[in-house]
Amino acid sequence: MRVLVVTAVPAERDAVTRAFGGDPEVRGVPGAELHRAGPFDVLAGGAGPAAAAAATACALAAASAPYAAVVSAGIGGGFAPAAPVGSLVVASSVVAADLGAETPDGFVPVTGLGFGRDTFLPPEALVRDVAEATGALPGTVLTVSTVTGSAARTAELLAAHPGAVAEAMEGFGVAEAAARFGVPALELRAVSNAVGPRDRAAWRIGDALAALTEAFGKTAPVVESWTRHDRIDRYRD
């Protein structure tokens, strides 16, 4: 069984496939291209949770054989000091941080409104194995539709989610689509910038993409071991 990897943009997709050298095999799927490299089928699904969910669902529906897992991957913002620029994070939980409602008493998550869900929990064993193989920091990765750009918003997010290590824009959408197909999901991010006031001069996108390439080279044996054992069936049960 293979693993589907969903990134936001082609630069992230190419960073993943670069871990395996050569030119990836390219296949068309509805609305995107799949780049096959190592045990991974990688697509750039677009920015934001809606695009990520749609691209993931299309790829899962079009697959000729079931995928063992889906990985949301790319670069993202890290919460200092836990996740400095250039480091890796792997989600122990994927949380939709701004899915809900504003009220006079503050933000209420969608679950507090009595419907929906705002959290997905990747398989603990897979998170642990990926963290050990790559050196990634496990923790909560927040999915936001608007990237954080102020100290005040950073403080709000950390107050609401004390275990947060990073934020990005696609993880929850990927996990939501994967759950509809009964496939476990994971999120792996390389930190390109600190969450907080926007300072483009301090961003290290190239370094983060290089870290992502290295991470997927180390992740491949973990994923291949995962797909050969009965962990997937136990997860689905």
mmCIF file of N, CA and C in Angstrom, residues 79 97-98 102 106-107 142 148 150-162 164 167 195:
data_model
loop_
_atom_site.group_PDB
_atom_site.id
_atom_site.type_symbol
_atom_site.label_atom_id
_atom_site.label_comp_id
_atom_site.label_asym_id
_atom_site.label_seq_id
_atom_site.Cartn_x
_atom_site.Cartn_y
_atom_site.Cartn_z
ATOM 1 N N PHE A 79 5.687 28.029 16.843
ATOM 2 C CA PHE A 79 5.525 28.815 18.063
ATOM 3 C C PHE A 79 6.833 28.791 18.854
ATOM 4 N N ALA A 97 -8.267 25.758 14.483
ATOM 5 C CA ALA A 97 -8.202 26.761 15.543
ATOM 6 C C ALA A 97 -9.199 27.894 15.379
ATOM 7 N N ASP A 98 -9.695 28.111 14.165
ATOM 8 C CA ASP A 98 -10.632 29.225 13.974
ATOM 9 C C ASP A 98 -11.969 28.782 13.393
ATOM 10 N N GLU A 102 -17.528 33.720 17.049
ATOM 11 C CA GLU A 102 -17.196 34.773 17.997
ATOM 12 C C GLU A 102 -18.439 35.101 18.825
ATOM 13 N N GLY A 106 -16.059 35.706 23.928
ATOM 14 C CA GLY A 106 -14.871 35.202 23.251
ATOM 15 C C GLY A 106 -15.207 34.133 22.225
ATOM 16 N N PHE A 107 -14.173 33.514 21.700
ATOM 17 C CA PHE A 107 -14.335 32.505 20.657
ATOM 18 C C PHE A 107 -14.864 31.199 21.230
ATOM 19 N N LEU A 142 -1.936 23.637 14.622
ATOM 20 C CA LEU A 142 -3.186 24.342 14.395
ATOM 21 C C LEU A 142 -3.397 24.579 12.904
ATOM 22 N N THR A 148 -1.471 33.857 11.256
ATOM 23 C CA THR A 148 -1.285 34.778 12.372
ATOM 24 C C THR A 148 -0.233 35.838 12.037
ATOM 25 N N SER A 150 0.167 38.846 14.377
ATOM 26 C CA SER A 150 0.323 39.789 15.488
ATOM 27 C C SER A 150 0.649 39.037 16.761
ATOM 28 N N ALA A 151 1.278 39.751 17.688
ATOM 29 C CA ALA A 151 1.592 39.169 18.986
ATOM 30 C C ALA A 151 0.321 38.859 19.770
ATOM 31 N N ALA A 152 -0.697 39.710 19.621
ATOM 32 C CA ALA A 152 -1.944 39.501 20.365
ATOM 33 C C ALA A 152 -2.624 38.208 19.930
ATOM 34 N N ARG A 153 -2.673 37.978 18.634
ATOM 35 C CA ARG A 153 -3.312 36.748 18.141
ATOM 36 C C ARG A 153 -2.488 35.518 18.523
ATOM 37 N N THR A 154 -1.174 35.648 18.498
ATOM 38 C CA THR A 154 -0.322 34.541 18.925
ATOM 39 C C THR A 154 -0.627 34.160 20.370
ATOM 40 N N ALA A 155 -0.759 35.165 21.226
ATOM 41 C CA ALA A 155 -1.060 34.911 22.636
ATOM 42 C C ALA A 155 -2.424 34.254 22.796
ATOM 43 N N GLU A 156 -3.407 34.688 22.001
ATOM 44 C CA GLU A 156 -4.736 34.088 22.058
ATOM 45 C C GLU A 156 -4.684 32.607 21.696
ATOM 46 N N LEU A 157 -3.962 32.293 20.647
ATOM 47 C CA LEU A 157 -3.880 30.902 20.212
ATOM 48 C C LEU A 157 -3.195 30.035 21.263
ATOM 49 N N LEU A 158 -2.114 30.531 21.837
ATOM 50 C CA LEU A 158 -1.408 29.740 22.845
ATOM 51 C C LEU A 158 -2.222 29.588 24.120
ATOM 52 N N ALA A 159 -3.024 30.604 24.442
ATOM 53 C CA ALA A 159 -3.893 30.485 25.616
ATOM 54 C C ALA A 159 -4.968 29.422 25.391
ATOM 55 N N ALA A 160 -5.484 29.370 24.181
ATOM 56 C CA ALA A 160 -6.527 28.393 23.865
ATOM 57 C C ALA A 160 -5.957 27.003 23.625
ATOM 58 N N HIS A 161 -4.696 26.934 23.143
ATOM 59 C CA HIS A 161 -4.084 25.650 22.784
ATOM 60 C C HIS A 161 -2.658 25.617 23.339
ATOM 61 N N PRO A 162 -2.507 25.359 24.640
ATOM 62 C CA PRO A 162 -1.183 25.444 25.265
ATOM 63 C C PRO A 162 -0.159 24.488 24.669
ATOM 64 N N ALA A 164 0.270 23.847 21.503
ATOM 65 C CA ALA A 164 0.516 24.128 20.091
ATOM 66 C C ALA A 164 1.996 24.348 19.827
ATOM 67 N N GLU A 167 1.548 26.310 13.328
ATOM 68 C CA GLU A 167 0.304 26.542 12.611
ATOM 69 C C GLU A 167 0.565 26.427 11.113
ATOM 70 N N VAL A 195 5.610 32.110 14.430
ATOM 71 C CA VAL A 195 4.248 32.630 14.505
ATOM 72 C C VAL A 195 4.283 33.952 15.264
#
